[in-house]
Amino acid sequence: MGLVPILQPREECNPPGATDVVASGLLEDENIAAMVGVHVQPAVERGVVSTGAGPVNAEFDTFQITVTGRGGHGAYPHLAVDPITTLATIIAALPEAQARVINPIHPSVVSVGTIRGGTADNVIADTATCTGTMRTFHEADRAALQGAMTRLAEGLAFARGASASVAFRRGGPALVNSEPLVERTDAALTGLGIPVAGEPFRSCGSDDFSEYGDSVPSLMSFIGTGPVEGVGLHHAKFLPGRDALRLCAVTFAASYVAAADFVRF
């Protein structure tokens, strides 16, 4: 069985690089029959590998909310329409919109990452903008949440005499691990004496590796680095260590063997 390494261009961006890889026809040209990947994860016990069949990461979208008001002097707010306070009200209400349209047993997340508005401390701005990320696991939830956020922003802005526009940029699908690949990989890891998590790690994180699962059976394994208080993924002091790198390599090899076995069947 041939082995084709694929790097992850623009994994932390939207649109992500995997979209281009799939669209390029590379998977068909190279006759890719299965995809495997690994990801270090401090939420998994050190030295343990988590696989897990089914959804393990969320589908994701990015959004931008822009509120347009009427600028003015900070000393005369009654003569202006403040977009910053309006946007703050919208942001504070986003969790309620999420809670009222999504089934409580379905994971979902809305997080605001940036807020921009204003140019001086005594001036009421004309506009204010925020951007953020939205995570869901069900396509119907994705559509419902986008609709709820749009209605909320537009309605609250209207009530304050302002206007709001909401734009979404669609990201990748949920990351779904192939059950046959999980079963074979777990068996291979166990045979090597590597412990496999009894309760698979699942989160509202996202990874553009999910794009490949729409084309071929795929598996993302999470390599446990163990928790370090105050230090998580994307933290400047996150350092998995050499043993984690070795476990990544072994898991890659075990996954490849499992995928080759899977393809024969």
PDB file of C-alpha atoms in Angstrom:
ATOM      1  CA  MET A   1       0.000   0.000   0.000  1.00  0.00           C
ATOM      2  CA  GLY A   2       1.364   3.416  -0.940  1.00  0.00           C
ATOM      3  CA  LEU A   3       1.789   6.198   1.613  1.00  0.00           C
ATOM      4  CA  VAL A   4       1.125   9.830   0.638  1.00  0.00           C
ATOM      5  CA  PRO A   5       2.007  12.514   3.247  1.00  0.00           C
ATOM      6  CA  ILE A   6      -0.220  15.601   3.090  1.00  0.00           C
ATOM      7  CA  LEU A   7       0.659  18.771   4.996  1.00  0.00           C
ATOM      8  CA  GLN A   8      -1.965  21.109   6.455  1.00  0.00           C
ATOM      9  CA  PRO A   9      -1.889  24.480   4.687  1.00  0.00           C
ATOM     10  CA  ARG A  10      -3.874  27.293   6.372  1.00  0.00           C
ATOM     11  CA  GLU A  11      -5.368  24.966   9.001  1.00  0.00           C
ATOM     12  CA  GLU A  12      -6.152  27.857  11.365  1.00  0.00           C
ATOM     13  CA  CYS A  13      -7.725  30.026   8.662  1.00  0.00           C
ATOM     14  CA  ASN A  14     -11.110  30.205   7.011  1.00  0.00           C
ATOM     15  CA  PRO A  15     -11.412  29.065   4.290  1.00  0.00           C
ATOM     16  CA  PRO A  16      -8.966  26.331   5.346  1.00  0.00           C
ATOM     17  CA  GLY A  17      -6.322  24.750   3.174  1.00  0.00           C
ATOM     18  CA  ALA A  18      -7.892  21.287   3.132  1.00  0.00           C
ATOM     19  CA  THR A  19     -10.691  22.731   0.995  1.00  0.00           C
ATOM     20  CA  ASP A  20      -8.124  23.478  -1.708  1.00  0.00           C
ATOM     21  CA  VAL A  21      -6.471  20.075  -1.336  1.00  0.00           C
ATOM     22  CA  VAL A  22      -9.786  18.291  -1.895  1.00  0.00           C
ATOM     23  CA  ALA A  23     -10.763  20.590  -4.767  1.00  0.00           C
ATOM     24  CA  SER A  24      -7.377  20.082  -6.455  1.00  0.00           C
ATOM     25  CA  GLY A  25      -8.212  16.466  -7.277  1.00  0.00           C
ATOM     26  CA  LEU A  26      -5.118  15.244  -5.406  1.00  0.00           C
ATOM     27  CA  LEU A  27      -7.058  12.562  -3.523  1.00  0.00           C
ATOM     28  CA  GLU A  28      -8.338  11.082  -6.783  1.00  0.00           C
ATOM     29  CA  ASP A  29      -5.029  11.482  -8.624  1.00  0.00           C
ATOM     30  CA  GLU A  30      -3.142   9.640  -5.871  1.00  0.00           C
ATOM     31  CA  ASN A  31      -5.939   7.093  -5.411  1.00  0.00           C
ATOM     32  CA  ILE A  32      -6.255   7.928  -1.711  1.00  0.00           C
ATOM     33  CA  ALA A  33      -8.445   5.301  -0.035  1.00  0.00           C
ATOM     34  CA  ALA A  34      -8.207   6.482   3.594  1.00  0.00           C
ATOM     35  CA  MET A  35      -6.780   9.385   5.585  1.00  0.00           C
ATOM     36  CA  VAL A  36      -5.227   9.312   9.060  1.00  0.00           C
ATOM     37  CA  GLY A  37      -3.949  12.122  11.253  1.00  0.00           C
ATOM     38  CA  VAL A  38      -2.803  12.783  14.821  1.00  0.00           C
ATOM     39  CA  HIS A  39      -3.148  15.792  17.116  1.00  0.00           C
ATOM     40  CA  VAL A  40      -1.577  16.374  20.530  1.00  0.00           C
ATOM     41  CA  GLN A  41      -4.161  17.050  23.240  1.00  0.00           C
ATOM     42  CA  PRO A  42      -3.517  18.053  26.882  1.00  0.00           C
ATOM     43  CA  ALA A  43      -7.089  17.132  27.832  1.00  0.00           C
ATOM     44  CA  VAL A  44      -6.136  13.460  27.279  1.00  0.00           C
ATOM     45  CA  GLU A  45      -4.039  11.680  29.905  1.00  0.00           C
ATOM     46  CA  ARG A  46      -0.344  11.640  29.105  1.00  0.00           C
ATOM     47  CA  GLY A  47       0.723   8.572  27.152  1.00  0.00           C
ATOM     48  CA  VAL A  48      -2.851   7.661  26.189  1.00  0.00           C
ATOM     49  CA  VAL A  49      -4.252   7.778  22.652  1.00  0.00           C
ATOM     50  CA  SER A  50      -7.884   8.733  22.067  1.00  0.00           C
ATOM     51  CA  THR A  51      -9.596   7.697  18.847  1.00  0.00           C
ATOM     52  CA  GLY A  52     -13.389   7.276  19.085  1.00  0.00           C
ATOM     53  CA  ALA A  53     -15.812   6.507  16.274  1.00  0.00           C
ATOM     54  CA  GLY A  54     -18.218   9.198  15.102  1.00  0.00           C
ATOM     55  CA  PRO A  55     -17.988  12.984  15.578  1.00  0.00           C
ATOM     56  CA  VAL A  56     -14.993  14.108  17.615  1.00  0.00           C
ATOM     57  CA  ASN A  57     -14.712  17.764  16.514  1.00  0.00           C
ATOM     58  CA  ALA A  58     -17.317  20.339  15.550  1.00  0.00           C
ATOM     59  CA  GLU A  59     -18.174  21.978  12.257  1.00  0.00           C
ATOM     60  CA  PHE A  60     -17.201  25.642  12.321  1.00  0.00           C
ATOM     61  CA  ASP A  61     -18.048  29.014  10.849  1.00  0.00           C
ATOM     62  CA  THR A  62     -16.703  32.515  11.410  1.00  0.00           C
ATOM     63  CA  PHE A  63     -18.970  35.544  11.706  1.00  0.00           C
ATOM     64  CA  GLN A  64     -18.860  39.320  11.693  1.00  0.00           C
ATOM     65  CA  ILE A  65     -21.474  41.609  13.228  1.00  0.00           C
ATOM     66  CA  THR A  66     -21.388  45.266  12.218  1.00  0.00           C
ATOM     67  CA  VAL A  67     -23.564  47.847  13.951  1.00  0.00           C
ATOM     68  CA  THR A  68     -24.103  51.214  12.306  1.00  0.00           C
ATOM     69  CA  GLY A  69     -25.300  54.090  14.451  1.00  0.00           C
ATOM     70  CA  ARG A  70     -24.890  57.838  14.325  1.00  0.00           C
ATOM     71  CA  GLY A  71     -21.684  59.388  15.576  1.00  0.00           C
ATOM     72  CA  GLY A  72     -21.466  62.355  17.899  1.00  0.00           C
ATOM     73  CA  HIS A  73     -19.851  63.934  20.929  1.00  0.00           C
ATOM     74  CA  GLY A  74     -19.481  61.771  23.999  1.00  0.00           C
ATOM     75  CA  ALA A  75     -20.951  64.526  26.146  1.00  0.00           C
ATOM     76  CA  TYR A  76     -24.185  64.547  24.129  1.00  0.00           C
ATOM     77  CA  PRO A  77     -25.229  60.877  23.738  1.00  0.00           C
ATOM     78  CA  HIS A  78     -28.861  61.888  23.258  1.00  0.00           C
ATOM     79  CA  LEU A  79     -27.920  63.422  19.906  1.00  0.00           C
ATOM     80  CA  ALA A  80     -26.192  60.278  18.662  1.00  0.00           C
ATOM     81  CA  VAL A  81     -26.909  56.565  18.282  1.00  0.00           C
ATOM     82  CA  ASP A  82     -24.134  54.654  20.007  1.00  0.00           C
ATOM     83  CA  PRO A  83     -23.075  51.548  18.030  1.00  0.00           C
ATOM     84  CA  ILE A  84     -20.628  50.392  20.707  1.00  0.00           C
ATOM     85  CA  THR A  85     -23.173  50.021  23.503  1.00  0.00           C
ATOM     86  CA  THR A  86     -25.591  48.472  21.012  1.00  0.00           C
ATOM     87  CA  LEU A  87     -22.976  45.942  19.943  1.00  0.00           C
ATOM     88  CA  ALA A  88     -22.183  45.192  23.597  1.00  0.00           C
ATOM     89  CA  THR A  89     -25.859  44.398  24.188  1.00  0.00           C
ATOM     90  CA  ILE A  90     -25.895  42.091  21.167  1.00  0.00           C
ATOM     91  CA  ILE A  91     -22.754  40.256  22.306  1.00  0.00           C
ATOM     92  CA  ALA A  92     -24.140  39.784  25.816  1.00  0.00           C
ATOM     93  CA  ALA A  93     -27.351  38.313  24.362  1.00  0.00           C
ATOM     94  CA  LEU A  94     -25.694  35.801  21.998  1.00  0.00           C
ATOM     95  CA  PRO A  95     -25.634  32.950  24.580  1.00  0.00           C
ATOM     96  CA  GLU A  96     -29.380  33.321  25.114  1.00  0.00           C
ATOM     97  CA  ALA A  97     -30.065  33.082  21.382  1.00  0.00           C
ATOM     98  CA  GLN A  98     -27.912  29.967  21.263  1.00  0.00           C
ATOM     99  CA  ALA A  99     -29.715  28.381  24.222  1.00  0.00           C
ATOM    100  CA  ARG A 100     -33.172  29.001  22.758  1.00  0.00           C
ATOM    101  CA  VAL A 101     -32.709  27.480  19.302  1.00  0.00           C
ATOM    102  CA  ILE A 102     -30.302  24.577  19.909  1.00  0.00           C
ATOM    103  CA  ASN A 103     -31.349  21.300  21.516  1.00  0.00           C
ATOM    104  CA  PRO A 104     -29.706  21.374  24.978  1.00  0.00           C
ATOM    105  CA  ILE A 105     -28.119  17.950  24.405  1.00  0.00           C
ATOM    106  CA  HIS A 106     -26.438  19.134  21.172  1.00  0.00           C
ATOM    107  CA  PRO A 107     -23.023  20.751  21.721  1.00  0.00           C
ATOM    108  CA  SER A 108     -22.653  24.280  20.329  1.00  0.00           C
ATOM    109  CA  VAL A 109     -20.427  27.283  20.967  1.00  0.00           C
ATOM    110  CA  VAL A 110     -20.503  30.961  20.009  1.00  0.00           C
ATOM    111  CA  SER A 111     -17.409  32.961  20.977  1.00  0.00           C
ATOM    112  CA  VAL A 112     -16.529  36.558  20.135  1.00  0.00           C
ATOM    113  CA  GLY A 113     -12.834  36.999  19.440  1.00  0.00           C
ATOM    114  CA  THR A 114     -12.469  40.644  18.402  1.00  0.00           C
ATOM    115  CA  ILE A 115     -14.298  43.939  19.025  1.00  0.00           C
ATOM    116  CA  ARG A 116     -13.464  47.088  17.109  1.00  0.00           C
ATOM    117  CA  GLY A 117     -15.024  50.543  17.351  1.00  0.00           C
ATOM    118  CA  GLY A 118     -14.252  54.153  18.048  1.00  0.00           C
ATOM    119  CA  THR A 119     -11.284  56.429  17.516  1.00  0.00           C
ATOM    120  CA  ALA A 120     -11.252  58.745  20.551  1.00  0.00           C
ATOM    121  CA  ASP A 121     -12.356  58.647  24.186  1.00  0.00           C
ATOM    122  CA  ASN A 122     -14.830  61.514  23.847  1.00  0.00           C
ATOM    123  CA  VAL A 123     -16.352  60.584  20.485  1.00  0.00           C
ATOM    124  CA  ILE A 124     -19.317  58.319  19.836  1.00  0.00           C
ATOM    125  CA  ALA A 125     -18.402  56.237  16.807  1.00  0.00           C
ATOM    126  CA  ASP A 126     -20.413  55.689  13.662  1.00  0.00           C
ATOM    127  CA  THR A 127     -19.840  51.931  13.566  1.00  0.00           C
ATOM    128  CA  ALA A 128     -18.654  49.043  15.707  1.00  0.00           C
ATOM    129  CA  THR A 129     -17.750  45.515  14.662  1.00  0.00           C
ATOM    130  CA  CYS A 130     -17.093  42.172  16.289  1.00  0.00           C
ATOM    131  CA  THR A 131     -15.909  38.882  14.857  1.00  0.00           C
ATOM    132  CA  GLY A 132     -16.069  35.402  16.285  1.00  0.00           C
ATOM    133  CA  THR A 133     -16.422  31.687  15.793  1.00  0.00           C
ATOM    134  CA  MET A 134     -19.464  29.421  15.829  1.00  0.00           C
ATOM    135  CA  ARG A 135     -19.288  25.657  16.444  1.00  0.00           C
ATOM    136  CA  THR A 136     -22.029  23.051  15.960  1.00  0.00           C
ATOM    137  CA  PHE A 137     -22.271  19.330  15.221  1.00  0.00           C
ATOM    138  CA  HIS A 138     -25.515  19.226  13.215  1.00  0.00           C
ATOM    139  CA  GLU A 139     -26.211  20.992   9.937  1.00  0.00           C
ATOM    140  CA  ALA A 140     -29.724  21.919  11.085  1.00  0.00           C
ATOM    141  CA  ASP A 141     -28.259  23.499  14.234  1.00  0.00           C
ATOM    142  CA  ARG A 142     -25.809  25.432  12.095  1.00  0.00           C
ATOM    143  CA  ALA A 143     -28.623  26.996  10.054  1.00  0.00           C
ATOM    144  CA  ALA A 144     -30.831  27.622  13.095  1.00  0.00           C
ATOM    145  CA  LEU A 145     -28.071  29.351  15.037  1.00  0.00           C
ATOM    146  CA  GLN A 146     -27.088  31.569  12.130  1.00  0.00           C
ATOM    147  CA  GLY A 147     -30.711  32.624  11.730  1.00  0.00           C
ATOM    148  CA  ALA A 148     -31.110  33.317  15.458  1.00  0.00           C
ATOM    149  CA  MET A 149     -27.928  35.397  15.628  1.00  0.00           C
ATOM    150  CA  THR A 150     -29.008  37.452  12.626  1.00  0.00           C
ATOM    151  CA  ARG A 151     -32.484  38.130  14.024  1.00  0.00           C
ATOM    152  CA  LEU A 152     -31.048  39.002  17.427  1.00  0.00           C
ATOM    153  CA  ALA A 153     -28.514  41.487  16.077  1.00  0.00           C
ATOM    154  CA  GLU A 154     -30.932  43.144  13.700  1.00  0.00           C
ATOM    155  CA  GLY A 155     -33.715  43.334  16.305  1.00  0.00           C
ATOM    156  CA  LEU A 156     -31.620  44.746  19.142  1.00  0.00           C
ATOM    157  CA  ALA A 157     -30.011  47.294  16.830  1.00  0.00           C
ATOM    158  CA  PHE A 158     -33.402  48.381  15.507  1.00  0.00           C
ATOM    159  CA  ALA A 159     -34.712  48.793  19.055  1.00  0.00           C
ATOM    160  CA  ARG A 160     -31.870  51.261  19.744  1.00  0.00           C
ATOM    161  CA  GLY A 161     -32.281  53.210  16.522  1.00  0.00           C
ATOM    162  CA  ALA A 162     -29.264  51.599  14.860  1.00  0.00           C
ATOM    163  CA  SER A 163     -28.889  48.920  12.207  1.00  0.00           C
ATOM    164  CA  ALA A 164     -26.889  45.704  12.164  1.00  0.00           C
ATOM    165  CA  SER A 165     -25.589  43.363   9.518  1.00  0.00           C
ATOM    166  CA  VAL A 166     -24.381  39.826  10.170  1.00  0.00           C
ATOM    167  CA  ALA A 167     -22.092  37.941   7.774  1.00  0.00           C
ATOM    168  CA  PHE A 168     -21.034  34.297   8.080  1.00  0.00           C
ATOM    169  CA  ARG A 169     -18.152  32.541   6.383  1.00  0.00           C
ATOM    170  CA  ARG A 170     -18.730  28.824   6.198  1.00  0.00           C
ATOM    171  CA  GLY A 171     -15.938  26.653   7.531  1.00  0.00           C
ATOM    172  CA  GLY A 172     -15.442  22.913   7.560  1.00  0.00           C
ATOM    173  CA  PRO A 173     -17.787  20.061   8.488  1.00  0.00           C
ATOM    174  CA  ALA A 174     -17.720  18.073  11.713  1.00  0.00           C
ATOM    175  CA  LEU A 175     -14.748  15.726  12.041  1.00  0.00           C
ATOM    176  CA  VAL A 176     -16.180  12.203  11.974  1.00  0.00           C
ATOM    177  CA  ASN A 177     -13.920   9.215  12.638  1.00  0.00           C
ATOM    178  CA  SER A 178     -14.548   6.061  10.620  1.00  0.00           C
ATOM    179  CA  GLU A 179     -15.670   3.223  12.889  1.00  0.00           C
ATOM    180  CA  PRO A 180     -13.756   0.472  10.998  1.00  0.00           C
ATOM    181  CA  LEU A 181     -10.571   2.566  11.088  1.00  0.00           C
ATOM    182  CA  VAL A 182     -11.036   3.185  14.808  1.00  0.00           C
ATOM    183  CA  GLU A 183     -11.527  -0.494  15.550  1.00  0.00           C
ATOM    184  CA  ARG A 184      -8.432  -1.568  13.616  1.00  0.00           C
ATOM    185  CA  THR A 185      -6.264   1.258  14.968  1.00  0.00           C
ATOM    186  CA  ASP A 186      -7.301   0.554  18.557  1.00  0.00           C
ATOM    187  CA  ALA A 187      -6.378  -3.096  18.068  1.00  0.00           C
ATOM    188  CA  ALA A 188      -2.980  -2.161  16.627  1.00  0.00           C
ATOM    189  CA  LEU A 189      -2.221   0.294  19.438  1.00  0.00           C
ATOM    190  CA  THR A 190      -3.315  -2.156  22.114  1.00  0.00           C
ATOM    191  CA  GLY A 191      -1.111  -4.809  20.543  1.00  0.00           C
ATOM    192  CA  LEU A 192       1.836  -2.437  20.941  1.00  0.00           C
ATOM    193  CA  GLY A 193       1.013  -1.917  24.598  1.00  0.00           C
ATOM    194  CA  ILE A 194      -0.228   1.634  24.093  1.00  0.00           C
ATOM    195  CA  PRO A 195      -3.309   2.474  26.181  1.00  0.00           C
ATOM    196  CA  VAL A 196      -6.386   3.689  24.303  1.00  0.00           C
ATOM    197  CA  ALA A 197      -8.828   6.037  26.050  1.00  0.00           C
ATOM    198  CA  GLY A 198     -11.924   4.221  27.253  1.00  0.00           C
ATOM    199  CA  GLU A 199     -13.961   7.419  26.944  1.00  0.00           C
ATOM    200  CA  PRO A 200     -12.947   9.077  23.651  1.00  0.00           C
ATOM    201  CA  PHE A 201     -12.027  12.758  23.669  1.00  0.00           C
ATOM    202  CA  ARG A 202     -14.618  14.890  21.875  1.00  0.00           C
ATOM    203  CA  SER A 203     -14.781  18.673  21.805  1.00  0.00           C
ATOM    204  CA  CYS A 204     -16.116  21.742  20.011  1.00  0.00           C
ATOM    205  CA  GLY A 205     -12.656  22.263  18.612  1.00  0.00           C
ATOM    206  CA  SER A 206     -12.364  22.047  14.855  1.00  0.00           C
ATOM    207  CA  ASP A 207      -9.806  20.904  12.322  1.00  0.00           C
ATOM    208  CA  ASP A 208      -9.843  21.138   8.554  1.00  0.00           C
ATOM    209  CA  PHE A 209      -8.818  17.473   8.474  1.00  0.00           C
ATOM    210  CA  SER A 210     -12.602  16.994   8.641  1.00  0.00           C
ATOM    211  CA  GLU A 211     -12.796  17.960   4.956  1.00  0.00           C
ATOM    212  CA  TYR A 212     -11.156  14.675   3.980  1.00  0.00           C
ATOM    213  CA  GLY A 213     -13.816  12.642   5.763  1.00  0.00           C
ATOM    214  CA  ASP A 214     -16.363  13.798   3.190  1.00  0.00           C
ATOM    215  CA  SER A 215     -14.291  12.125   0.466  1.00  0.00           C
ATOM    216  CA  VAL A 216     -12.661   9.062   2.063  1.00  0.00           C
ATOM    217  CA  PRO A 217     -12.833   7.199   5.410  1.00  0.00           C
ATOM    218  CA  SER A 218     -10.685   9.099   7.892  1.00  0.00           C
ATOM    219  CA  LEU A 219      -9.400   8.973  11.451  1.00  0.00           C
ATOM    220  CA  MET A 220      -7.971  11.664  13.704  1.00  0.00           C
ATOM    221  CA  SER A 221      -6.280  10.340  16.849  1.00  0.00           C
ATOM    222  CA  PHE A 222      -5.562  12.554  19.859  1.00  0.00           C
ATOM    223  CA  ILE A 223      -2.213  12.036  21.569  1.00  0.00           C
ATOM    224  CA  GLY A 224      -2.452  12.633  25.308  1.00  0.00           C
ATOM    225  CA  THR A 225       0.104  15.068  26.732  1.00  0.00           C
ATOM    226  CA  GLY A 226      -1.689  15.452  30.075  1.00  0.00           C
ATOM    227  CA  PRO A 227      -2.979  18.650  31.671  1.00  0.00           C
ATOM    228  CA  VAL A 228      -0.643  21.397  32.866  1.00  0.00           C
ATOM    229  CA  GLU A 229      -2.409  24.043  34.923  1.00  0.00           C
ATOM    230  CA  GLY A 230      -2.890  27.238  32.956  1.00  0.00           C
ATOM    231  CA  VAL A 231      -1.231  25.851  29.823  1.00  0.00           C
ATOM    232  CA  GLY A 232      -3.331  24.496  26.998  1.00  0.00           C
ATOM    233  CA  LEU A 233      -3.323  24.277  23.228  1.00  0.00           C
ATOM    234  CA  HIS A 234      -2.125  27.472  21.516  1.00  0.00           C
ATOM    235  CA  HIS A 235      -0.495  28.647  24.755  1.00  0.00           C
ATOM    236  CA  ALA A 236       3.037  29.999  24.309  1.00  0.00           C
ATOM    237  CA  LYS A 237       4.379  27.616  26.977  1.00  0.00           C
ATOM    238  CA  PHE A 238       2.705  24.475  25.638  1.00  0.00           C
ATOM    239  CA  LEU A 239       5.507  21.941  25.119  1.00  0.00           C
ATOM    240  CA  PRO A 240       4.399  18.321  24.539  1.00  0.00           C
ATOM    241  CA  GLY A 241       7.861  16.764  25.005  1.00  0.00           C
ATOM    242  CA  ARG A 242       9.808  14.124  23.107  1.00  0.00           C
ATOM    243  CA  ASP A 243       7.761  11.225  24.446  1.00  0.00           C
ATOM    244  CA  ALA A 244       4.647  12.777  22.910  1.00  0.00           C
ATOM    245  CA  LEU A 245       6.414  13.115  19.560  1.00  0.00           C
ATOM    246  CA  ARG A 246       7.392   9.463  19.698  1.00  0.00           C
ATOM    247  CA  LEU A 247       3.798   8.501  20.503  1.00  0.00           C
ATOM    248  CA  CYS A 248       2.619  10.591  17.540  1.00  0.00           C
ATOM    249  CA  ALA A 249       4.967   8.686  15.230  1.00  0.00           C
ATOM    250  CA  VAL A 250       3.920   5.285  16.589  1.00  0.00           C
ATOM    251  CA  THR A 251       0.234   6.205  16.308  1.00  0.00           C
ATOM    252  CA  PHE A 252       0.743   7.346  12.725  1.00  0.00           C
ATOM    253  CA  ALA A 253       2.363   3.997  11.930  1.00  0.00           C
ATOM    254  CA  ALA A 254      -0.376   2.012  13.677  1.00  0.00           C
ATOM    255  CA  SER A 255      -3.050   4.040  11.876  1.00  0.00           C
ATOM    256  CA  TYR A 256      -1.365   3.410   8.532  1.00  0.00           C
ATOM    257  CA  VAL A 257      -1.304  -0.331   9.153  1.00  0.00           C
ATOM    258  CA  ALA A 258      -4.945  -0.208  10.221  1.00  0.00           C
ATOM    259  CA  ALA A 259      -5.887   1.784   7.116  1.00  0.00           C
ATOM    260  CA  ALA A 260      -4.047  -0.644   4.838  1.00  0.00           C
ATOM    261  CA  ASP A 261      -5.922  -3.508   6.491  1.00  0.00           C
ATOM    262  CA  PHE A 262      -9.176  -1.568   6.123  1.00  0.00           C
ATOM    263  CA  VAL A 263      -8.594  -0.950   2.412  1.00  0.00           C
ATOM    264  CA  ARG A 264      -8.009  -4.673   1.742  1.00  0.00           C
ATOM    265  CA  PHE A 265     -11.424  -5.374   3.169  1.00  0.00           C
TER     266      PHE A 265
END
